[in-house]
Every structure is written in structure tokens, then in C-alpha cells.
Coordinates of C-alpha atoms in Angstrom, one line a residue:
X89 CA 124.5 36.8 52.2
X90 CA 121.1 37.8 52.6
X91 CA 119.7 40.3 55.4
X92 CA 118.0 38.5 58.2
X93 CA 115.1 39.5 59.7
X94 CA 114.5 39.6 63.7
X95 CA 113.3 36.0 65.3
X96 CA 115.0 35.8 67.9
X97 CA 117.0 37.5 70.9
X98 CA 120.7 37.7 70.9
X99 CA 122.2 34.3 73.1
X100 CA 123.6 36.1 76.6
X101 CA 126.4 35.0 78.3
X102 CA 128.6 35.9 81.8
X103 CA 132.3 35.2 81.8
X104 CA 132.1 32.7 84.6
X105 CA 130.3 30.4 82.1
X106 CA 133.5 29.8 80.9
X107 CA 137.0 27.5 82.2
X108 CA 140.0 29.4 80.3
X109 CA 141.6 25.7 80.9
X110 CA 138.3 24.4 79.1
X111 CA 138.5 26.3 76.3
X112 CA 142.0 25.8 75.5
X113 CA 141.4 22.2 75.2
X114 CA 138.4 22.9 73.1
X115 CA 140.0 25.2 70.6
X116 CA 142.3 22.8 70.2
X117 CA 140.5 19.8 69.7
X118 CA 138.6 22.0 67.3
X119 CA 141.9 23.0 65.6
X120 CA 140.8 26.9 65.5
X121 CA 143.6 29.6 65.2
X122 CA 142.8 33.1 67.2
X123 CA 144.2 36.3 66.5
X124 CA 144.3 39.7 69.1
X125 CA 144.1 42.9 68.0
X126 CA 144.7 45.8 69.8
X127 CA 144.3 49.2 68.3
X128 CA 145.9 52.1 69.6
X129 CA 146.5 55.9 69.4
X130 CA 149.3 57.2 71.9
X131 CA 148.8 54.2 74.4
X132 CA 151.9 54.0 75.5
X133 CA 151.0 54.4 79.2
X134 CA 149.2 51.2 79.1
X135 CA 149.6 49.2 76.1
X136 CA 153.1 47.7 77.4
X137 CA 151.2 46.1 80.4
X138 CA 148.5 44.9 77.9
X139 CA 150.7 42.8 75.8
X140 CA 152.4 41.4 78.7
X141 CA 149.4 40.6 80.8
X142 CA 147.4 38.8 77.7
X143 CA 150.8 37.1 77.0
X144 CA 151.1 35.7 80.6
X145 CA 147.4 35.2 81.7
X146 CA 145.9 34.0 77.9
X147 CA 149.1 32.6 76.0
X148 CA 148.0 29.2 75.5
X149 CA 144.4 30.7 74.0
X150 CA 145.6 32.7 71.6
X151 CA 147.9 32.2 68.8
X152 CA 149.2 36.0 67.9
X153 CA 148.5 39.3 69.2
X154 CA 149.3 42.4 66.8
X155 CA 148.9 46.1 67.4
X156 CA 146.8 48.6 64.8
X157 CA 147.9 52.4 65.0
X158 CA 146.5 55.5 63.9
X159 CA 150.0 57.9 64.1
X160 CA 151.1 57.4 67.5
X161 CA 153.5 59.5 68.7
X162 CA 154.9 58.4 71.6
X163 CA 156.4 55.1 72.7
X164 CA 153.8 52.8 71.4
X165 CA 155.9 51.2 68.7
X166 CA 159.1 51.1 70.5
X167 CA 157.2 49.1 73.2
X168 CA 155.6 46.8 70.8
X169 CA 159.4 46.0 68.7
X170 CA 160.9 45.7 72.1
X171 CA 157.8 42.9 73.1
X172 CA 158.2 41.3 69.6
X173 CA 154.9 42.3 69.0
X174 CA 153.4 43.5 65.0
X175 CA 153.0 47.4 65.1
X176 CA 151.0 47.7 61.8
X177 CA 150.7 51.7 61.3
X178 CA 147.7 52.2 58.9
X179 CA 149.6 54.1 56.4
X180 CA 151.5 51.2 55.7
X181 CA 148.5 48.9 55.5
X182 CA 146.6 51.2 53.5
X183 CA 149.4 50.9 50.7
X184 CA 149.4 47.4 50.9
X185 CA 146.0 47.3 50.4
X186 CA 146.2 49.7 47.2
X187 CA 144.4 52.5 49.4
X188 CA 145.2 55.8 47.7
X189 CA 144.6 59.2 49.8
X190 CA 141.2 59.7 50.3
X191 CA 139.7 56.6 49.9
X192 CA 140.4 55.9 53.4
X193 CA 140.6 57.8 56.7
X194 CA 142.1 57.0 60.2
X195 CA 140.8 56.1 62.7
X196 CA 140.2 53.4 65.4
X197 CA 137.6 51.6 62.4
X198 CA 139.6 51.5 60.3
X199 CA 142.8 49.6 62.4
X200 CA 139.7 47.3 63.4
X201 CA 139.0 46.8 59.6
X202 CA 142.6 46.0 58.4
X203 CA 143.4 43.8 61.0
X204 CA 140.8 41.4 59.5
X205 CA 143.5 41.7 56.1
X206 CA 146.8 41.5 58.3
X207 CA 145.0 38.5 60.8
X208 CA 143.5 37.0 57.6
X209 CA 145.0 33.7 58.6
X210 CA 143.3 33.1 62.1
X211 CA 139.5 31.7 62.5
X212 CA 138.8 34.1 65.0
X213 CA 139.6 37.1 66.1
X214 CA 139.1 39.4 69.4
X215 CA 139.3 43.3 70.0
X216 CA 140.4 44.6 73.2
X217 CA 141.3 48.5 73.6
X218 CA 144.8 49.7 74.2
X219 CA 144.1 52.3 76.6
X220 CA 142.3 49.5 79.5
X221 CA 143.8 50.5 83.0
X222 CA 143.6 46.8 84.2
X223 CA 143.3 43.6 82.7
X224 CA 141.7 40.6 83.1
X225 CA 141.8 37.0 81.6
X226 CA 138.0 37.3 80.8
X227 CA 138.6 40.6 78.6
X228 CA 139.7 37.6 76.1
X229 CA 138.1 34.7 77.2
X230 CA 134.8 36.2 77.7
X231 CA 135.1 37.4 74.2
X232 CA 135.7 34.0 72.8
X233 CA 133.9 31.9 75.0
X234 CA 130.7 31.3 72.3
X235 CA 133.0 32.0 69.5
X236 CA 134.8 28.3 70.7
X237 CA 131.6 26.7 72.4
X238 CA 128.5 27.3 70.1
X239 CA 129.5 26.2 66.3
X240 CA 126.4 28.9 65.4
X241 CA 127.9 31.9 67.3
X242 CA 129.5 34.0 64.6
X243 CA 129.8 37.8 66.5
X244 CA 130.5 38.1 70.5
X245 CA 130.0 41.5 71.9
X246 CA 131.0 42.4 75.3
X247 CA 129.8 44.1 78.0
X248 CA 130.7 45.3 81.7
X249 CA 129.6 47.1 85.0
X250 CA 130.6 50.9 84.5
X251 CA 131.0 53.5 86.6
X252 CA 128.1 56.2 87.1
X253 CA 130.0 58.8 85.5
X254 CA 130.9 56.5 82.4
X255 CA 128.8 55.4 79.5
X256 CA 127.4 59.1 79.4
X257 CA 127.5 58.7 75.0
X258 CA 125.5 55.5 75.0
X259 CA 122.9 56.9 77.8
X260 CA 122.4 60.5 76.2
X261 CA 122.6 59.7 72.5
X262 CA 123.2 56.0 71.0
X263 CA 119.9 54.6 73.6
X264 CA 117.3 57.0 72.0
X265 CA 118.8 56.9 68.3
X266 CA 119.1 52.9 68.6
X267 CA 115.3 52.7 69.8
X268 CA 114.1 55.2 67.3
X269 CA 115.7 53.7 64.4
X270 CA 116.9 50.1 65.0
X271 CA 114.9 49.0 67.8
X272 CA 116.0 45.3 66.5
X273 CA 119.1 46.9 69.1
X274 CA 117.5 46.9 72.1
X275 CA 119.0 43.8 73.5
X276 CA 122.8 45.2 73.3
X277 CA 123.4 47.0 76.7
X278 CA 126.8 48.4 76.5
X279 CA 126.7 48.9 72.4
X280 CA 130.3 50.9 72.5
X281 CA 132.2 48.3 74.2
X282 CA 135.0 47.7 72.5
X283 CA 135.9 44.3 73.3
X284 CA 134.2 41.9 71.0
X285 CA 135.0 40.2 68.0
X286 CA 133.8 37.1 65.9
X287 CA 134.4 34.5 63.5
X288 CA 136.5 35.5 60.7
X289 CA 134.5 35.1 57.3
X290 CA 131.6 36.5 59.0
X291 CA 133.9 39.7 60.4
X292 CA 134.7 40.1 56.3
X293 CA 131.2 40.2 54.9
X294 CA 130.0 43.1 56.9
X295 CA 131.5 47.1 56.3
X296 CA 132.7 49.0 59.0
X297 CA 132.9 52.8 59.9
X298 CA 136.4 53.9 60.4
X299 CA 136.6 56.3 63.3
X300 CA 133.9 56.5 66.6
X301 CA 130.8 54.8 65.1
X302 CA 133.0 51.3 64.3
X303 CA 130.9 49.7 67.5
X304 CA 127.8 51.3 67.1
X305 CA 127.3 50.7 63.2
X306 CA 129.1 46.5 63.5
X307 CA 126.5 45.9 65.8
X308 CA 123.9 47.3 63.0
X309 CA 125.4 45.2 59.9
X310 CA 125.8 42.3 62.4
X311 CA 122.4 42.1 63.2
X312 CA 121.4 43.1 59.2
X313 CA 123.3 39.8 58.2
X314 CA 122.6 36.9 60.4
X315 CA 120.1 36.1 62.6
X316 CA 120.1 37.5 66.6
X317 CA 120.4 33.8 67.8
X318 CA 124.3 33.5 65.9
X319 CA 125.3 36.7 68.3
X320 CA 126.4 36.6 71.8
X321 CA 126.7 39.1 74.4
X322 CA 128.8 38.4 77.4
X323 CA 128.9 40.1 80.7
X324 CA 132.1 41.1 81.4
X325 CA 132.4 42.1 85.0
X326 CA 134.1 45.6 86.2
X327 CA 136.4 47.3 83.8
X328 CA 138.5 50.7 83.2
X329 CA 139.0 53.0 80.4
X330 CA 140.9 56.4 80.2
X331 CA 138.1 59.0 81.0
X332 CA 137.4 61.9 78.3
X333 CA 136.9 65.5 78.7
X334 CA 133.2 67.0 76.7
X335 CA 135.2 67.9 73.9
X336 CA 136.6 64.7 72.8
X337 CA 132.9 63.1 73.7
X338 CA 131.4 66.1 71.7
X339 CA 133.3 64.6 68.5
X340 CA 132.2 61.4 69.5
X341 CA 128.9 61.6 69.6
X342 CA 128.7 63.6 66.1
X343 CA 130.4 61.2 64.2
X344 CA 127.9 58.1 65.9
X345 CA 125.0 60.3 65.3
X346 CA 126.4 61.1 61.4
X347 CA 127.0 57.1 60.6
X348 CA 123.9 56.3 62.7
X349 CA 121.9 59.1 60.4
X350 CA 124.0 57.5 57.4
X351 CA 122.8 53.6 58.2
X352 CA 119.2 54.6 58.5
X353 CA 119.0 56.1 55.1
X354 CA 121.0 53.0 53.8
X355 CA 118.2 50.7 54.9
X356 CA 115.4 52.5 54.1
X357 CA 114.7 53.8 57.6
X358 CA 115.4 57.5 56.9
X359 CA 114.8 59.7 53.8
X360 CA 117.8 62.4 54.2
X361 CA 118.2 65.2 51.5
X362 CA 121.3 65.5 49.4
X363 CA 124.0 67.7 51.6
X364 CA 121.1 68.4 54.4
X365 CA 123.0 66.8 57.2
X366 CA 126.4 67.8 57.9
X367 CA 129.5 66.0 58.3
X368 CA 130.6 69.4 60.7
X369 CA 129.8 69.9 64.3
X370 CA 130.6 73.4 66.0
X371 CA 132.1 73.5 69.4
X372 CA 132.2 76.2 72.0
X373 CA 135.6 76.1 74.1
X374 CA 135.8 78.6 77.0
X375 CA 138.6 79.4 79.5
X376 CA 136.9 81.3 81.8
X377 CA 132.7 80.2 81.1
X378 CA 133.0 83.9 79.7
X379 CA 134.4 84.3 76.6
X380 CA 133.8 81.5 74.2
X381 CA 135.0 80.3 71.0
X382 CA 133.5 78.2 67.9
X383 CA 135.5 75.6 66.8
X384 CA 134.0 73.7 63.7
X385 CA 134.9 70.3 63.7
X386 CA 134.7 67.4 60.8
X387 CA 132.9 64.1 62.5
X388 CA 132.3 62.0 58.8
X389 CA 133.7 58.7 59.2
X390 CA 134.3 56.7 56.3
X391 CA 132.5 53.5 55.5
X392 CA 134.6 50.8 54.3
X393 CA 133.3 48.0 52.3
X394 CA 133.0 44.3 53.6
X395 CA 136.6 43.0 53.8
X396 CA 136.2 40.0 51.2
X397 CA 136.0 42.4 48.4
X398 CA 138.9 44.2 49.1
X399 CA 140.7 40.6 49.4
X400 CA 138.7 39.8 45.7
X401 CA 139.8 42.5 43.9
X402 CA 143.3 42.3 45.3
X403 CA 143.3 38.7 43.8
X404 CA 142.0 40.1 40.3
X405 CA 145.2 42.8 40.6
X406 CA 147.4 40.1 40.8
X407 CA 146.2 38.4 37.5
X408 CA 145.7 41.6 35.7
X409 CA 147.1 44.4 33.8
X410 CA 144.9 46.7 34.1
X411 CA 144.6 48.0 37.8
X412 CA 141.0 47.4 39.9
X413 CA 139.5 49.8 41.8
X414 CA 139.4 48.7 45.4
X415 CA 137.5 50.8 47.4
X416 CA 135.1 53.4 45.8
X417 CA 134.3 56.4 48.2
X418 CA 130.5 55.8 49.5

């Protein structure tokens, strides 16, 4: 596929443009099969309302829902065998994908990424976070909504009303890089929601990140390989997600400046010199605003390669002897 140039806007949508009832009846008529994924670290607290509330409020839209974990250790897998629900842990999908150790890394990108191998079967597939306080029907449908009604939509990003303490990562650091360097952006108001999703085959031809930066660099490689008219943004409404301390942002916003820094030089934007940019942050952690100490943290995330030539070279394994690579490091 070749890399678009920018024509047009992105097609904008609200969730009240669309009749769950409606688009049940459409999907069907349209025979389409839709896949949920929800990946999780430690969700336990809310991912057992999650499941049950998009089973009862958006059963007849969906077909499956499946959960993507990075080493959970609490409940999160006991809730999801007592639900009858797919817990894929990504050490086990990384093996069935011939993965070997450190050709891969965890990460909420890359449970995003393998659920397009273990939901290979469905035409579309939808994102929502395991850690949302409160759920809605239009978490899903919203999502969807062009995916079913406009045969050119192929990638459906959400976004919603936050609080004025929230969104303090995409104000302070992905606004200013995304206007410096991929202006083409502008038009994506909440770019780390992470409810969206899109058709399949498209989902497969573009690479992801595989920690922080998975929204941030989709909505890049999305825009690099179709034209903005095929992408849709819908307004969401009000929604809630666990709040972070500075720390956990900290990391954050190094590994989305990193891959950010990483996708510029990719397209020509950027000249960066070999080892000139690190894949470290430091962090100062105090108990008293006294004494501090440095903590040096690693903030790379991995790109992974476009999902259909994982799936290719899986096929050539099959009919060969001699073993193909599947993922080279980048």
C-alpha cells in the first residue's frame, strides 16, 4: 500500500449519530463479524464489570470479546475463566507466534498487536481499556459506528470530555511534538484515547509500538497509509480512567517522545545521530521534597512489523524446513 498524502480532513462523528438497534441490523445485513479486545495489566478491580456490562448492554453487536495481558498478577484471569472469557497472556502468544526473547517486549502495544493474530477471524475489531471506571454502550458503538455505516471508513478513533486534571501527557507533550513534526495530526483531539479500532486488513498493514506510544504512533501509520477521509473520529461523551501519579506519566511521556523521535526519522522528518537519543530517562523520587534519588529508567518500546507479515511468514513455516525469521529487531 502506498503512503497517502494529506487531501482531506478526517470524517468526525458524535455517538448519538448512531442507533445501537440500527447498527445491529446493519452489521448483519452486511454479514460483518466484530471482535473486542480488552487489554489489561492488574485490572481486576474493574475488568469483571467490563466484560459483564459489554456482554449485557452490546451482546447482539459483537460476536467475541477476548482479554490481552501483560503478567497480571492478581485476579484478572480468574475473573475472565470464571466469565468464559479468552485470557491470552502474551507470553503464550508470543510463542505461538515464533517470538523468541527479545524480539518482542510487553506491553499494552503489543496485546493490541496480537489480538489482530488471535481475532484474525473477525472484520472488525474495537479496543476499549480494562481499567474504565464506568461503561457505556457508546464506548463500543461509538467505536464502530463508521466502521459498519461508511464502506470507506477503515480506522475509528475515539474521543471524550475529560476532566481538567486529565489529559495532562497529550496537552504538555504529544500537542507540541504532533504540530512540530506531523502537523497532518492536528485534527485528532484526544490522540491517546484508547478506544478505537478499525477494519481488520487495514489494522494488519500498519506496525505498531508495543508499550505507551501504541496510540500516538497508530494514529501516525494510519494517516501515512490511507487517506484522512477513510478515518473517523467520534465524540465520545464523559468517561473515566484510573488516575496516575508523575512517575508512571514520567515513563509515559519518554517512551511517546522516544517512538515519536523514532517515526520522525523513519519518514524523513528528523535526521537523529546513531545512539544520540536515549532509550533512558532519569527520575528523581523524593519522600520528603528533600532528599532525592535518581532512578534511571528504560522508555524504548519496540516496533513491531505490520501484522500480515508475521501471518506470511508463518504460512512459509508451515511449508518449510528451514525456519523463517519473523520478526527482525528494528
Amino acid at each position: 500500500m502506498e503512503l497517502a498524502k494529506l487531501k482531506a480532513k478526517i470524517k468526525n462523528f458524535k455517538y448519538d449519530n448512531f442507533d445501537l438497534e440500527e447498527l445491529i441490523k446493519l452489521k448483519s445485513q452486511k454479514e460483518l463479524s466484530i471482535g473486542v479486545g480488552i487489554p489489561v495489566l492488574n485490572e481486576a478491580e474493574t475488568l469483571g464489570t467490563l466484560i459483564d456490562n459489554i456482554k449485557e448492554k452490546c451482546g447482539g453487536l459483537i460476536d467475541t470479546i477476548a482479554v490481552f495481558d501483560s503478567g497480571s498478577e492478581d485476579k484478572s484471569a480468574d475473573i475472565c475463566y470464571e466469565k468464559g472469557i479468552p485470557f491470552v497472556r502474551d507470553t503464550e502468544i508470543a510463542g505461538e507466534l515464533g517470538l523468541e526473547k527479545g524480539l518482542w517486549k510487553r506491553g499494552k502495544g503489543f496485546n493490541l498487536w496480537s489480538s489482530l493474530y488471535y481475532l484474525r477471524d473477525y472484520d472488525l475489531i474495537s479496543w476499549i481499556d480494562g481499567d474504565l471506571k464506568e461503561f457505556e454502550p457508546r464506548f463500543i458503538y461509538g467505536i464502530l459506528g463508521p466502521l459498519i455505516t461508511e464502506d470507506n471508513i477503515v480506522f475509528s478513533k475515539g474521543r471524550y470530555k475529560r476532566p481538567e486534571t486529565d489529559n495532562r501527557v497529550t496537552r504538555i507533550l504529544v500537542e507540541p511534538m504532533f504540530s512540530q513534526l506531523f502537523p497532518e495530526t492536528r485534527d485528532f483531539v484526544d490522540p491517546l484515547c484508547g478506544l478505537f479500532g478499525g477494519k481488520i486488513d487495514f489494522l494488519k498493514e500498519i506496525p505498531f509500538y508495543s508499550g505507551y506510544s501504541v496510540e500516538s504512533a497508530t494514529l501516525i501509520y494510519a494517516l501515512k497509509h490511507t487517506s484522512p477521509e477513510n478515518i473517523a473520529q467520534v465524540y465520545l461523551g464523559s468517561l473515566s480512567n484510573r488516575e496516575h501519579d508523575n512517575l508512571y506519566l514520567g515513563k509515559m511521556s519518554g517512551s511517546i517522545s522516544y517512538t515519536i523521535h523514532k517515526i520522525a526519522e523513519e519518514f524523513g522528518v528528523l535526521t537523529l545521530k546513531p545512539n544520540k537519543i536515549s532509550s533512558q530517562i532519569v527520575q528523581q523520587t523524593t519522600r520528603d521534597g528533600i532528599e532525592f534519588d535518581f532512578v534511571k529508567i528504560d522508555i524504548e518500546d519496540y516496533k513491531l512489523p505490520p501484522m500480515k507479515e508475521i501471518e506470511k511468514n508463518l504460512l512459509k513455516n508451515l511449508f518449510s524446513h528451514e525456519k523463517v525469521e519473523l520478526v527482525k529487531p528494528y
